[in-house]
Amino acid sequence: MNIILFSRKQVKHNAEQLRTILREIERYGMDYVVNEDLAAVIESLTDIRIAPSHLFSGKPQATGDDVMITYGGDGTLLEGVALLPADNIPVVGINCGRLGYLTADDGQGIKELFDAIAERRLRYEERLMLTTEGMPQECFALNEICIHRYGASMISVETLINDNYVATYHGDGLVISTPTGSTAYSLSAGGPIVEPEATSILITPVCAHDVGSRSIVVSEKRVVSV
């Protein structure tokens, strides 16, 4: 089994928890890779040194028997998901952030978590994800993909579903969301709350300049083009 360990520099890292994670990996004889930012933090907070062969930058390589462990909050987990080299890799979050809504452990049960991983007793929840095409780099999105105006005063987003024209939204942008992301940016823009394990795509305009603009919920089998 290969552990993909990911965190971000801005996370409030706990040195003892980091030691525990690496001790558990060693105890079970697991292979592992660590992103470069986290490796630098580990080396600054502990006496552990990460060998170059255990580092990754960008996307790690898939081995066919991987588990990603993110250390941080929900933002760290979401960023880690975007780096997944394949869409069938389980992701387990250890929370040391503020909310940790998507994470599995609060940092107090790390040994028990590794017991479950090693003994393959993890309980999985399959979540719908989005992928992009026609972008400089394809990526996975667990929460949403957003088209935003940035410096423009207003943008117009022509939207199609399976090549059928739906609407042109004039405003600040458009959120294309998964059910997991229905309680994130989409909700702030007025979208509905959807059960996380549902299989649907939410299309929600952001600050639309049209009183008739509303969220649309479509099947996950559709292709949304903008």
Short mmCIF file of C-alpha atoms in Angstrom, two decimals:
data_model
loop_
_atom_site.label_atom_id
_atom_site.label_comp_id
_atom_site.label_asym_id
_atom_site.label_seq_id
_atom_site.Cartn_x
_atom_site.Cartn_y
_atom_site.Cartn_z
CA MET A 1 0.00 0.00 0.00
CA ASN A 2 1.21 3.49 -0.85
CA ILE A 3 0.28 6.53 1.26
CA ILE A 4 0.11 9.90 -0.50
CA LEU A 5 0.57 12.42 2.31
CA PHE A 6 -0.46 15.99 1.51
CA SER A 7 -0.66 19.25 3.42
CA ARG A 8 -0.21 22.99 2.89
CA LYS A 9 2.26 25.49 4.33
CA GLN A 10 -0.43 27.66 5.93
CA VAL A 11 -1.81 24.81 8.05
CA LYS A 12 -1.07 24.92 11.81
CA HIS A 13 0.95 21.71 11.94
CA ASN A 14 1.32 19.73 15.14
CA ALA A 15 4.79 18.19 15.42
CA GLU A 16 3.70 15.22 17.52
CA GLN A 17 0.84 14.39 15.17
CA LEU A 18 3.23 14.49 12.21
CA ARG A 19 5.60 12.14 14.06
CA THR A 20 2.70 9.80 14.79
CA ILE A 21 1.64 9.70 11.14
CA LEU A 22 5.15 8.80 9.98
CA ARG A 23 5.60 6.27 12.80
CA GLU A 24 2.38 4.53 11.79
CA ILE A 25 3.48 4.43 8.15
CA GLU A 26 6.77 2.86 9.26
CA ARG A 27 5.06 0.45 11.66
CA TYR A 28 2.97 -1.01 8.89
CA GLY A 29 5.78 -0.98 6.34
CA MET A 30 3.83 1.18 3.93
CA ASP A 31 5.36 3.00 1.02
CA TYR A 32 4.72 6.74 1.05
CA VAL A 33 5.29 10.03 -0.71
CA VAL A 34 5.04 13.53 0.76
CA ASN A 35 4.48 16.80 -1.07
CA GLU A 36 7.45 19.15 -0.90
CA ASP A 37 5.76 21.84 1.24
CA LEU A 38 4.81 19.31 3.92
CA ALA A 39 8.26 17.70 3.84
CA ALA A 40 9.83 21.09 4.56
CA VAL A 41 7.46 21.58 7.52
CA ILE A 42 8.21 18.11 8.90
CA GLU A 43 11.95 18.75 8.74
CA SER A 44 11.57 22.14 10.43
CA LEU A 45 9.40 20.85 13.31
CA THR A 46 10.96 17.44 13.93
CA ASP A 47 14.25 15.57 13.59
CA ILE A 48 12.78 13.51 10.72
CA ARG A 49 14.35 13.88 7.29
CA ILE A 50 12.38 12.99 4.15
CA ALA A 51 14.46 11.26 1.49
CA PRO A 52 14.23 12.70 -2.05
CA SER A 53 12.73 9.40 -3.23
CA HIS A 54 9.72 10.07 -0.96
CA LEU A 55 9.00 13.57 -2.30
CA PHE A 56 6.54 14.64 -4.97
CA SER A 57 5.72 17.94 -6.61
CA GLY A 58 2.69 18.50 -8.79
CA LYS A 59 0.73 15.26 -9.11
CA PRO A 60 2.09 12.09 -7.48
CA GLN A 61 2.35 8.85 -9.40
CA ALA A 62 -0.42 6.29 -8.95
CA THR A 63 0.69 2.78 -7.91
CA GLY A 64 -2.67 1.01 -8.07
CA ASP A 65 -2.90 0.64 -4.28
CA ASP A 66 -2.95 4.20 -3.00
CA VAL A 67 -4.62 6.09 -0.18
CA MET A 68 -4.30 9.87 0.04
CA ILE A 69 -4.12 11.31 3.56
CA THR A 70 -4.56 15.06 3.84
CA TYR A 71 -3.47 16.92 6.97
CA GLY A 72 -5.28 20.21 7.50
CA GLY A 73 -8.87 21.32 7.08
CA ASP A 74 -11.44 21.08 4.32
CA GLY A 75 -9.45 23.41 2.05
CA THR A 76 -6.44 21.12 2.30
CA LEU A 77 -8.56 18.08 1.45
CA LEU A 78 -10.08 19.82 -1.56
CA GLU A 79 -6.67 20.90 -2.83
CA GLY A 80 -5.36 17.38 -2.36
CA VAL A 81 -8.25 15.90 -4.33
CA ALA A 82 -7.37 18.17 -7.25
CA LEU A 83 -3.91 16.53 -7.34
CA LEU A 84 -5.16 12.95 -7.46
CA PRO A 85 -3.47 10.98 -10.24
CA ALA A 86 -6.59 8.78 -10.60
CA ASP A 87 -10.24 9.18 -9.63
CA ASN A 88 -10.55 5.91 -7.67
CA ILE A 89 -8.07 6.73 -4.90
CA PRO A 90 -9.59 6.95 -1.39
CA VAL A 91 -9.00 10.25 0.41
CA VAL A 92 -8.88 10.46 4.21
CA GLY A 93 -8.63 13.79 6.00
CA ILE A 94 -6.96 14.43 9.37
CA ASN A 95 -8.24 17.74 10.64
CA CYS A 96 -6.02 20.35 12.24
CA GLY A 97 -7.90 23.23 10.66
CA ARG A 98 -10.91 25.27 11.68
CA LEU A 99 -13.87 23.30 10.35
CA GLY A 100 -12.92 19.87 9.06
CA TYR A 101 -16.41 19.12 7.79
CA LEU A 102 -15.08 16.66 5.21
CA THR A 103 -12.32 15.11 7.31
CA ALA A 104 -12.42 11.74 9.07
CA ASP A 105 -10.29 12.32 12.17
CA ASP A 106 -9.57 15.24 14.50
CA GLY A 107 -5.94 14.24 15.06
CA GLN A 108 -6.69 12.25 18.22
CA GLY A 109 -7.29 8.89 16.54
CA ILE A 110 -4.38 8.66 14.09
CA LYS A 111 -3.25 5.21 15.25
CA GLU A 112 -6.77 3.81 14.97
CA LEU A 113 -7.11 5.42 11.54
CA PHE A 114 -3.96 3.69 10.30
CA ASP A 115 -5.17 0.41 11.78
CA ALA A 116 -8.30 0.74 9.65
CA ILE A 117 -6.30 1.67 6.55
CA ALA A 118 -3.83 -1.20 6.95
CA GLU A 119 -6.58 -3.73 7.68
CA ARG A 120 -8.67 -2.32 4.82
CA ARG A 121 -11.57 -1.50 7.12
CA LEU A 122 -12.14 2.02 5.84
CA ARG A 123 -15.78 2.86 5.20
CA TYR A 124 -16.04 4.49 1.79
CA GLU A 125 -18.45 7.13 0.58
CA GLU A 126 -18.44 7.51 -3.17
CA ARG A 127 -18.74 11.16 -4.18
CA LEU A 128 -19.41 12.61 -7.60
CA MET A 129 -16.53 14.64 -9.01
CA LEU A 130 -16.23 16.99 -11.96
CA THR A 131 -13.50 17.04 -14.58
CA THR A 132 -12.56 19.85 -16.94
CA GLU A 133 -11.78 19.75 -20.63
CA GLY A 134 -10.45 22.48 -22.89
CA MET A 135 -8.43 24.01 -20.05
CA PRO A 136 -4.62 24.34 -19.92
CA GLN A 137 -4.63 21.47 -17.42
CA GLU A 138 -7.34 18.91 -16.73
CA CYS A 139 -8.30 18.58 -13.08
CA PHE A 140 -10.73 16.91 -10.71
CA ALA A 141 -13.10 19.01 -8.60
CA LEU A 142 -14.84 17.64 -5.51
CA ASN A 143 -16.73 20.87 -4.71
CA GLU A 144 -17.15 23.01 -7.80
CA ILE A 145 -15.78 24.64 -10.89
CA CYS A 146 -16.35 28.38 -11.03
CA ILE A 147 -16.28 30.88 -13.84
CA HIS A 148 -15.77 34.30 -12.26
CA ARG A 149 -15.56 37.85 -13.55
CA TYR A 150 -12.46 38.87 -11.56
CA GLY A 151 -11.71 42.46 -12.69
CA ALA A 152 -14.57 42.78 -15.17
CA SER A 153 -17.71 44.70 -14.21
CA MET A 154 -19.92 41.89 -15.52
CA ILE A 155 -19.55 38.83 -17.72
CA SER A 156 -21.97 36.86 -19.89
CA VAL A 157 -21.73 33.07 -19.62
CA GLU A 158 -23.47 31.12 -22.36
CA THR A 159 -24.39 27.71 -20.97
CA LEU A 160 -25.20 24.47 -22.79
CA ILE A 161 -26.14 21.02 -21.54
CA ASN A 162 -25.26 18.19 -23.93
CA ASP A 163 -24.83 20.85 -26.64
CA ASN A 164 -28.38 22.15 -26.06
CA TYR A 165 -28.53 25.86 -25.28
CA VAL A 166 -29.91 26.61 -21.80
CA ALA A 167 -29.27 30.26 -20.98
CA THR A 168 -26.80 33.11 -21.03
CA TYR A 169 -26.15 34.31 -17.48
CA HIS A 170 -25.15 37.96 -17.06
CA GLY A 171 -23.50 38.73 -13.75
CA ASP A 172 -20.48 37.83 -11.64
CA GLY A 173 -20.13 34.30 -12.95
CA LEU A 174 -21.35 30.73 -12.74
CA VAL A 175 -20.81 27.89 -10.27
CA ILE A 176 -20.96 24.30 -11.55
CA SER A 177 -21.15 22.21 -8.40
CA THR A 178 -21.26 18.65 -7.16
CA PRO A 179 -23.63 17.59 -4.35
CA THR A 180 -20.63 17.71 -1.98
CA GLY A 181 -20.10 21.32 -2.99
CA SER A 182 -23.77 22.22 -2.68
CA THR A 183 -23.08 23.58 0.84
CA ALA A 184 -20.10 25.66 -0.33
CA TYR A 185 -19.94 28.46 -2.93
CA SER A 186 -23.13 27.29 -4.66
CA LEU A 187 -25.11 27.69 -1.43
CA SER A 188 -23.73 31.20 -0.93
CA ALA A 189 -24.93 32.04 -4.44
CA GLY A 190 -28.45 30.82 -3.65
CA GLY A 191 -28.20 27.19 -4.77
CA PRO A 192 -30.02 24.26 -3.10
CA ILE A 193 -28.59 21.84 -0.56
CA VAL A 194 -28.25 18.37 -2.10
CA GLU A 195 -27.52 15.07 -0.35
CA PRO A 196 -23.74 14.47 -0.64
CA GLU A 197 -24.05 10.99 -2.15
CA ALA A 198 -26.57 12.06 -4.78
CA THR A 199 -25.54 11.95 -8.42
CA SER A 200 -26.39 15.32 -9.92
CA ILE A 201 -24.76 18.52 -11.12
CA LEU A 202 -25.83 21.97 -9.91
CA ILE A 203 -25.58 25.03 -12.14
CA THR A 204 -25.90 28.24 -10.12
CA PRO A 205 -25.46 31.81 -11.43
CA VAL A 206 -23.55 34.22 -9.19
CA CYS A 207 -25.21 37.63 -8.64
CA ALA A 208 -27.12 37.32 -11.92
CA HIS A 209 -28.53 40.53 -13.42
CA ASP A 210 -31.81 38.77 -14.16
CA VAL A 211 -34.61 38.17 -11.70
CA GLY A 212 -35.47 34.93 -13.51
CA SER A 213 -32.06 33.28 -13.10
CA ARG A 214 -32.22 30.26 -10.83
CA SER A 215 -30.17 27.18 -10.08
CA ILE A 216 -30.61 24.15 -12.32
CA VAL A 217 -30.04 20.56 -11.16
CA VAL A 218 -29.19 18.05 -13.90
CA SER A 219 -28.09 14.42 -14.16
CA GLU A 220 -24.44 13.58 -13.65
CA LYS A 221 -24.52 12.01 -17.11
CA ARG A 222 -24.77 15.45 -18.75
CA VAL A 223 -21.93 17.50 -20.16
CA VAL A 224 -22.09 21.17 -19.18
CA SER A 225 -20.38 23.53 -21.63
CA VAL A 226 -19.81 27.24 -21.12
#
